[in-house]
XYZ file of C-alpha atoms in Angstrom:
466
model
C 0.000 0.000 0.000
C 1.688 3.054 -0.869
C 0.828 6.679 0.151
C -0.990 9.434 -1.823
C 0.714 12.969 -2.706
C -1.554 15.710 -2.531
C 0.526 18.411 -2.573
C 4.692 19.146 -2.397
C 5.448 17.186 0.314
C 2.153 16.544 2.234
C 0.420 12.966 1.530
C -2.632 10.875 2.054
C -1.622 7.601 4.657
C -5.302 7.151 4.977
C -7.603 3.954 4.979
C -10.525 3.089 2.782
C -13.119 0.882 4.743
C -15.178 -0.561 1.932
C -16.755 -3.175 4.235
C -17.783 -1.279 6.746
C -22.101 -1.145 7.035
C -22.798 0.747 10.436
C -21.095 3.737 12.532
C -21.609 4.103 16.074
C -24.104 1.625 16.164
C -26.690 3.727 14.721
C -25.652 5.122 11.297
C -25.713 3.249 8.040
C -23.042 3.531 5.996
C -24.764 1.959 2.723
C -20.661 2.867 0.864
C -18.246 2.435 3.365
C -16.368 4.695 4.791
C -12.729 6.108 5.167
C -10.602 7.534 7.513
C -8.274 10.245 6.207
C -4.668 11.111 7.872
C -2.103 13.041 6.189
C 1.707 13.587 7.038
C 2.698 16.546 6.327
C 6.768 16.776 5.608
C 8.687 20.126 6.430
C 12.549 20.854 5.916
C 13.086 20.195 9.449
C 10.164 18.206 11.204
C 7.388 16.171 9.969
C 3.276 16.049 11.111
C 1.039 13.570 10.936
C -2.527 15.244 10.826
C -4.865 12.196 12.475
C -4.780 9.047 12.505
C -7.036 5.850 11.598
C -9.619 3.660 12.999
C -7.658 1.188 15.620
C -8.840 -1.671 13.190
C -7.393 -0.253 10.116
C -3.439 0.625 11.541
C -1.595 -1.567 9.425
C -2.577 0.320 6.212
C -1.546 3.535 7.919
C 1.692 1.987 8.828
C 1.794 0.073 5.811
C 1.229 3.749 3.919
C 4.130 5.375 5.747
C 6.835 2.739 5.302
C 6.227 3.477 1.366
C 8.269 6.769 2.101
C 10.488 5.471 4.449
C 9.321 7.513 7.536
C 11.586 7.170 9.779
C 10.677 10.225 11.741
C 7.503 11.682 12.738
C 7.849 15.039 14.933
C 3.978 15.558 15.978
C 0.542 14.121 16.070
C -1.903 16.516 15.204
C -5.324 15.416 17.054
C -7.959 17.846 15.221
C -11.128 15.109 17.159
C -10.381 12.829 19.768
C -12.769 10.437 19.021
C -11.632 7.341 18.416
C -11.716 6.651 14.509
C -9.174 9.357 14.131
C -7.542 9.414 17.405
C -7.771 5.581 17.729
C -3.928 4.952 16.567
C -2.184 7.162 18.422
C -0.986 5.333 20.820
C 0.546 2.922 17.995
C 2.257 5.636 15.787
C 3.679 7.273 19.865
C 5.269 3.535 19.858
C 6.269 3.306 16.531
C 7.897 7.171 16.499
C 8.942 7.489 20.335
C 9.799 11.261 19.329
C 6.659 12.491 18.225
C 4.426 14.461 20.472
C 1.160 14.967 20.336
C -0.301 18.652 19.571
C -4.238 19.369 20.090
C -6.706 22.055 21.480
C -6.725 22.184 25.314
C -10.066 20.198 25.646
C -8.694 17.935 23.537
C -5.857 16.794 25.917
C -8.110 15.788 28.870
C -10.088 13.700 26.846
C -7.276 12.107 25.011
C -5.877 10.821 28.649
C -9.332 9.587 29.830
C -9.831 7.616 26.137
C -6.591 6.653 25.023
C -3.373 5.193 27.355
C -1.300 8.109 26.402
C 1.228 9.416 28.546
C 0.774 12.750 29.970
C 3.806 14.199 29.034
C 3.581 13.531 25.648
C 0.790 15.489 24.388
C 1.664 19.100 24.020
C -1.654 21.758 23.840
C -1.708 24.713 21.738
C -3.704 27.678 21.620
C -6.056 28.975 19.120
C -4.362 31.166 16.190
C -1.185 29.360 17.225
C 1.387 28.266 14.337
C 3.848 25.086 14.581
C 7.338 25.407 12.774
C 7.884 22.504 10.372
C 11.041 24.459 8.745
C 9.786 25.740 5.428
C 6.652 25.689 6.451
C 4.286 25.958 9.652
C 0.915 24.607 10.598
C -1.638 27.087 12.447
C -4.177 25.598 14.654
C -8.337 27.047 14.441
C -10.174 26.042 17.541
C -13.520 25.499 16.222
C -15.665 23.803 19.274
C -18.608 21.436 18.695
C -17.955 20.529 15.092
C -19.007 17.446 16.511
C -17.539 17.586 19.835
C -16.259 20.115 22.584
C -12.334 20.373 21.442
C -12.586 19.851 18.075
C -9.824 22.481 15.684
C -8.993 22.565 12.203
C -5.718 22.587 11.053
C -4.423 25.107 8.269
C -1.478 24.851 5.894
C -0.952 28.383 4.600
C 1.984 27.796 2.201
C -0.535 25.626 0.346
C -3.818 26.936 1.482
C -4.578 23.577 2.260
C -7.546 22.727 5.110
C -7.722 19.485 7.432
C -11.167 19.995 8.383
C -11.351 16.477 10.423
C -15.193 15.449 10.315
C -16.189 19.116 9.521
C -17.033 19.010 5.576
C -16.757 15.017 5.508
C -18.600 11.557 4.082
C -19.089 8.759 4.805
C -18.007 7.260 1.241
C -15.481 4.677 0.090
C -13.945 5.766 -3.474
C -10.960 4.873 -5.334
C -11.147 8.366 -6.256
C -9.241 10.216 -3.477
C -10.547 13.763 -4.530
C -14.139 14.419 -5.157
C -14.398 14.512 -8.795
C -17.791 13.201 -9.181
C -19.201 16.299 -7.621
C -22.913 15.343 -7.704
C -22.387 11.734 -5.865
C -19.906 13.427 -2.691
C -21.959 15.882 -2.461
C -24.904 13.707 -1.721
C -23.008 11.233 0.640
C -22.131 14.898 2.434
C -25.272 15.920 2.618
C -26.258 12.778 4.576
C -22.943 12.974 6.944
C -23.591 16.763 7.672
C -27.516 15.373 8.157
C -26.539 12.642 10.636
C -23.388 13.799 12.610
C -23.075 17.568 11.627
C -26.875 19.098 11.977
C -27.569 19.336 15.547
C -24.545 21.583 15.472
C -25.547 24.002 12.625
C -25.516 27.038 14.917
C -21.935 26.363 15.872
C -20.616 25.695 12.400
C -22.128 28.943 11.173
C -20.556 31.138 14.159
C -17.348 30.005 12.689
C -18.300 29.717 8.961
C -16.227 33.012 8.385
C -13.158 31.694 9.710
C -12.704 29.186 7.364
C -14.352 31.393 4.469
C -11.624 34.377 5.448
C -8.858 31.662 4.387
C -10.033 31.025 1.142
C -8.553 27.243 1.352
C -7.392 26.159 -2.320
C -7.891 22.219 -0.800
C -10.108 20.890 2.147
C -8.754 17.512 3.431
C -11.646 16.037 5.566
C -11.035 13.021 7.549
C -13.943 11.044 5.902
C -14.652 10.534 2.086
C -12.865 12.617 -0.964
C -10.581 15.487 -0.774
C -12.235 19.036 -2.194
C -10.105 20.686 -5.215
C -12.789 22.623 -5.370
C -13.646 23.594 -1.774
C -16.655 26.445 -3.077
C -18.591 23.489 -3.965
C -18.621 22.337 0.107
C -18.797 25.699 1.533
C -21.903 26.491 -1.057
C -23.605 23.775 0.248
C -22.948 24.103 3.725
C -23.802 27.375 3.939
C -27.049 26.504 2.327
C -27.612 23.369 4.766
C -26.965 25.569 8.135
C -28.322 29.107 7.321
C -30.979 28.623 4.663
C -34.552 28.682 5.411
C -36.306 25.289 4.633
C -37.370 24.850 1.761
C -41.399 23.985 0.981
C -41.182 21.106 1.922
C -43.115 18.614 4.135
C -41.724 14.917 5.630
C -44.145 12.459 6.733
C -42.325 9.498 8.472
C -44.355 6.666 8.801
C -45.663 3.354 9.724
C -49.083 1.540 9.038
C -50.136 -1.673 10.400
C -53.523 -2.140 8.600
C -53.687 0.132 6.082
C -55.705 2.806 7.786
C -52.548 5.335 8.676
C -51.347 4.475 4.901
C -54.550 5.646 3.534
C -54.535 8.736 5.415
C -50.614 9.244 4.401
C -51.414 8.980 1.038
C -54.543 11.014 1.231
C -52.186 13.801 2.823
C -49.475 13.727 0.232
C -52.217 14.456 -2.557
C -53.475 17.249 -0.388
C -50.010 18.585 0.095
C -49.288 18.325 -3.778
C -52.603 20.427 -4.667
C -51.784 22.828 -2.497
C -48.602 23.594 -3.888
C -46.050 21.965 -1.459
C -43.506 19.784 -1.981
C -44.380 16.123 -0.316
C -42.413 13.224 0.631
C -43.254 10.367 2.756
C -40.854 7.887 4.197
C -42.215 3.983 5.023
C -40.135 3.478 8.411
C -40.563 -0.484 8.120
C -37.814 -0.512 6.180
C -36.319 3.012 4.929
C -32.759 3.800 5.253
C -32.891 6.331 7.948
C -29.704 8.116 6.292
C -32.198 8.792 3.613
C -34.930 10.026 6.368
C -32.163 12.171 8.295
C -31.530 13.853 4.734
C -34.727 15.217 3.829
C -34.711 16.304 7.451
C -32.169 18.702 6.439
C -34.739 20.711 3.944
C -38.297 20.143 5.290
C -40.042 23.463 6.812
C -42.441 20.623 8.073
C -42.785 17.249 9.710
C -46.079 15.115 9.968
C -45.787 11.960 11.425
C -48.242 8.991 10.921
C -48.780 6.122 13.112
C -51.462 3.842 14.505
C -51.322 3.498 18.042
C -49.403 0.318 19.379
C -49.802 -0.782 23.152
C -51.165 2.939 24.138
C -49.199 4.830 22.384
C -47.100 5.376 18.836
C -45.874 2.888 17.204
C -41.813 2.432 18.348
C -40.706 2.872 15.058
C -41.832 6.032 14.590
C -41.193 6.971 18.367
C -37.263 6.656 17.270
C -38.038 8.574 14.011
C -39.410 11.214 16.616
C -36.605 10.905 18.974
C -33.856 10.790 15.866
C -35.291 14.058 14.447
C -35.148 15.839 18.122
C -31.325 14.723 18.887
C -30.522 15.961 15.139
C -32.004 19.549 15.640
C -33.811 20.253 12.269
C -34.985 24.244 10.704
C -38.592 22.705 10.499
C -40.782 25.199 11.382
C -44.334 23.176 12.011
C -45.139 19.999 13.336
C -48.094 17.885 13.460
C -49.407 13.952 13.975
C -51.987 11.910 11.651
C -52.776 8.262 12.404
C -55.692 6.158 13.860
C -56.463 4.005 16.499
C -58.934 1.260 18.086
C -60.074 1.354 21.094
C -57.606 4.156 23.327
C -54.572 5.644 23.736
C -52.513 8.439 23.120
C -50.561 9.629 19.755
C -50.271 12.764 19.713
C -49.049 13.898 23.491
C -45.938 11.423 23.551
C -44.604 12.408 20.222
C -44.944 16.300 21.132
C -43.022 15.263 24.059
C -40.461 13.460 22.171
C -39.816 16.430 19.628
C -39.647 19.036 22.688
C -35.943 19.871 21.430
C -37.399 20.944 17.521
C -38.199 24.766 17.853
C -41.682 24.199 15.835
C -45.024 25.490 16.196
C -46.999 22.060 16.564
C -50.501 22.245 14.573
C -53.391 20.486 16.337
C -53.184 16.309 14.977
C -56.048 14.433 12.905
C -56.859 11.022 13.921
C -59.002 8.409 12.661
C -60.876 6.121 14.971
C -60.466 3.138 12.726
C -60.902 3.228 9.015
C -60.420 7.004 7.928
C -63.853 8.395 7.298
C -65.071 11.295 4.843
C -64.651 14.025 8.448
C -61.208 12.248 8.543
C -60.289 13.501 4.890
C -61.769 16.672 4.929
C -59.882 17.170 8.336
C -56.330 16.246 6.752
C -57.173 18.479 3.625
C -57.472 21.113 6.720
C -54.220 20.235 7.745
C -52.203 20.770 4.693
C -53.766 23.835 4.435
C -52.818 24.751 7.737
C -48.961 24.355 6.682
C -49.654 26.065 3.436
C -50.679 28.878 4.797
C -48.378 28.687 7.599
C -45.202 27.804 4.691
C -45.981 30.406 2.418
C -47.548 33.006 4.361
C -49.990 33.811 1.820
C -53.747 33.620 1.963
C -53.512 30.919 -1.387
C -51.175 29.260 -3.228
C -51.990 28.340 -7.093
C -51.930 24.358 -7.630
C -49.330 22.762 -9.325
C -49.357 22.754 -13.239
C -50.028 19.806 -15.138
C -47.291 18.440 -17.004
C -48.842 19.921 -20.615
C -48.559 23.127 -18.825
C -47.001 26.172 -20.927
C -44.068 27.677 -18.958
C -44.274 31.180 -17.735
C -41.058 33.955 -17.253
C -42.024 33.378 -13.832
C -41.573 29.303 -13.689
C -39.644 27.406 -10.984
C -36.765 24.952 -11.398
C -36.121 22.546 -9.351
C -32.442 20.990 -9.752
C -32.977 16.946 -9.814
C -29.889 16.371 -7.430
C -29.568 18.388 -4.929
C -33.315 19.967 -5.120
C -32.402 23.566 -5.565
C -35.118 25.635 -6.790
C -34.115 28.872 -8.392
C -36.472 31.099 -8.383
C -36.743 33.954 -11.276
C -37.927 36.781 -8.785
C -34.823 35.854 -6.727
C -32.186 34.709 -9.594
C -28.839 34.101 -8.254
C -27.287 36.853 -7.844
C -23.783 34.940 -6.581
C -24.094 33.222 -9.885
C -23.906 36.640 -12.015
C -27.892 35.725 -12.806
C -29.438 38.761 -11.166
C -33.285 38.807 -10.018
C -35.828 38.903 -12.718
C -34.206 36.343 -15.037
C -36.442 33.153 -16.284
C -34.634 30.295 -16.361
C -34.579 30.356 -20.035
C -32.677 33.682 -20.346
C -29.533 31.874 -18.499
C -26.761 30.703 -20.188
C -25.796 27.378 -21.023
C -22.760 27.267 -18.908
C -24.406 28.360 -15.672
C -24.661 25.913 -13.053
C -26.309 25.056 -10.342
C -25.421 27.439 -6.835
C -25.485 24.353 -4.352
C -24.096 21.145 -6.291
C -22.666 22.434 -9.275
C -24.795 20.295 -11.951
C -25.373 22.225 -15.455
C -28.480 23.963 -16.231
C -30.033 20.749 -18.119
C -30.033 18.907 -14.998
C -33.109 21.315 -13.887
C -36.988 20.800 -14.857
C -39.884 22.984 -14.078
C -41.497 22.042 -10.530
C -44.932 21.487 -11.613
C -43.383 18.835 -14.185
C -41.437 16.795 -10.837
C -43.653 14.554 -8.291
C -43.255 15.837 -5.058
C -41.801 12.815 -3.848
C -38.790 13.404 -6.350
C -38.045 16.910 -4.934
């Protein structure tokens, strides 16, 4: 196994985890994984940024010896948990001269998780800068991106970024940089929606710090490298200080068919309305896929039958997944039915008591759904309509035969941008007022960077697509 150069004198040691189906116990990792370290080599000392899963040292070791390293100066701990901090203790053995630098939270919890000597970890401040010889590291404490100590790691000679998990995937490619854009992007999307989202508000207190450097290269410690870091930032900015989009989730589960019914009923009632739909069967969805959407939706309905009392469990954890990862949803609300007792609605408020959302009165269905039981979920989605859009109507969607109007909305079938022509894109050089006929061929899309053909009029995508 030989090491990767990407860039004079720095290199990937890293390790691709192709068989790996399930992180932390609870997220699914449907393509692998990998764990990204780089050693960075200076005139007169040498860094190794990270370090691998505990499981996967030989490859790191294995990478290194292609080089003949027979020196390593310092350990640079960015995230102390253990699928990058993991092989420290290893490469400390292997290289009794290296010390290990990190953020002074990062020390304490590197003695209580790792058997690391005390003396050999050496703390640094924020803004500080490490001497390599022709070159120097500088250290950017960025807390909470995912845990309390957590700093990024800057390269200036290079403008070159090791970001840790901040800007990662969870993705196992043979392709070490992210040149198929549209496919990182969307493994990103689901690692910033599962790890990264409850911490949205501290990412974007820092956002500027990392935008001020204008890095050339972002070296996460999961999934591809970014050649193209505007793509990442683009989209994260998007993810953490966008409004929702109009957009409503309904996670569910039916035993009988009656909560189906009324799911199915609601989507329809959604998608005349105007509003972007898209329900999610918990028996067996990929809750990667759930946690996603989650990122987007102003709105969340769940749908259950009751089970014992009280929700069904599966769509208790959907609940109680969707509280611990913080979503922008703005409304909330319960459909489902029941037999003979219990109580829906009141547990699954409880459940969601972290979401900052207005929570609109529930419909239930005592049994089979009933004419009252329709009417009362056509209430509902009018009820987020009006709540979405702030408008007294909205104008139904347009059949497919539809003629196109200056004023027609595209919605981008990867990443499900809509630009709007009232709003253009003004970062794009498309400024407000421009249908999306009038833009030129080589524009591309603002958050994952497809080309204008990739885009179709809303009213001719089902809601589910979007």
């Amino acid at each position: 196994m030989k090491a990767c150069k990407i860039g004079d004198n720095v290199w990937w040691v890293g390790a691709i985890d192709w068989e790996r189906k399930l992180f932390d116990g609870l997220i699914p990792l449907p393509d692998g994984t990998s764990y990204n370290c780089y050693l960075v080599q200076g005139s007169d000392k040498s860094a190794l940024i990270d370090t691998v899963e505990p499981s996967m040292k030989e490859t790191l070791f294995a990478r290194l010896k292609s080089l003949n390293v027979s020196r390593i100066d310092y350990v640079i701990s960015n995230h102390a948990e253990q699928d990058h901090s993991g092989s420290i203790p290893d490469v400390l053995s292997a290289f009794p001269m290296a010390k290990v630098v990190t953020s002074d939270k990062g020390k304490p919890l590197l003695l209580e998780m790792l058997p690391i000597p005390e003396d050999r970890i050496t703390v640094v401040r924020d803004g500080e800068m490490l001497d390599l010889g022709d070159r120097s590291l500088q250290f950017i404490y960025f807390p909470w991106v995912h845990w309390p100590e957590t700093m990024l790691t800057w390269l200036p000679k290079q403008k070159t970024l090791f970001t840790c998990d901040l800007f990662g995937s969870h993705l196992a490619s043979a392709d070490l940089f992210a040149t198929d854009e549209a496919a990182v992007l969307s493994a990103a999307k689901r690692y910033y929606a599962e790890i990264m989202m409850p911490f949205k508000t501290a990412i974007e207190g820092k956002f500027g710090a990392v935008t001020k450097l204008e890095p050339q290269v972002i070296a996460p410690s999961h999934g591809p490298i970014y050649r193209r870091p505007q793509m990442i930032l683009d989209a994260y900015r998007e993810w953490t200080s966008g409004p929702p989009k109009n957009l409503v989730l309904i996670p569910y589960i039916s035993m009988h068919d009656s909560t189906r019914l009324m799911v199915t009923h609601f989507v329809e009632a959604c998608m005349d309305r105007g509003i972007q739909a898209e329900q999610f069967n918990l028996a067996d969805g990929d809750i990667g896929k759930f946690a996603m959407v989650l990122v987007d939706a102003a709105a969340i309905v769940f749908g259950s039958p009751i089970v014992l009392g009280g929700p069904h469990p599966k769509v208790a954890y959907a609940a109680l997944l969707a509280n611990a990862l913080r979503p922008k949803a703005k409304f909330l609300s319960v459909i489902g039915s029941y037999g003979w007792g219990g109580k829906l609605a009141e547990p699954l408020q409880s459940m969601l008591s972290g979401v900052k959302a207005e929570f609109i009165p529930p419909v239930l269905a005592k049994g089979f759904p009933r004419p009252q039981d329709y009417a009362a979920l056509d209430e509902l989605a009018e009820a987020i309509r009006t709540r979405i859009t702030q408008t007294p109507t909205a104008a139904p969607p347009q059949p497919e035969s539809s003629p196109q109007s200056d004023q027609t909305k595209y919605v981008c079938q990867v990443c499900r941008y809509v630009y709007d022509p009232a709003k253009g894109d003004p970062a794009g050089g498309i400024p407000p007022g421009t249908p999306f006929e009038k833009i030129p061929d080589n524009w591309v899309c603002p958050i994952c960077r497809v080309p204008k053909s990739m885009f179709k009029p809303v009213w001719a995508v089902p809601a589910a697509a979007r």
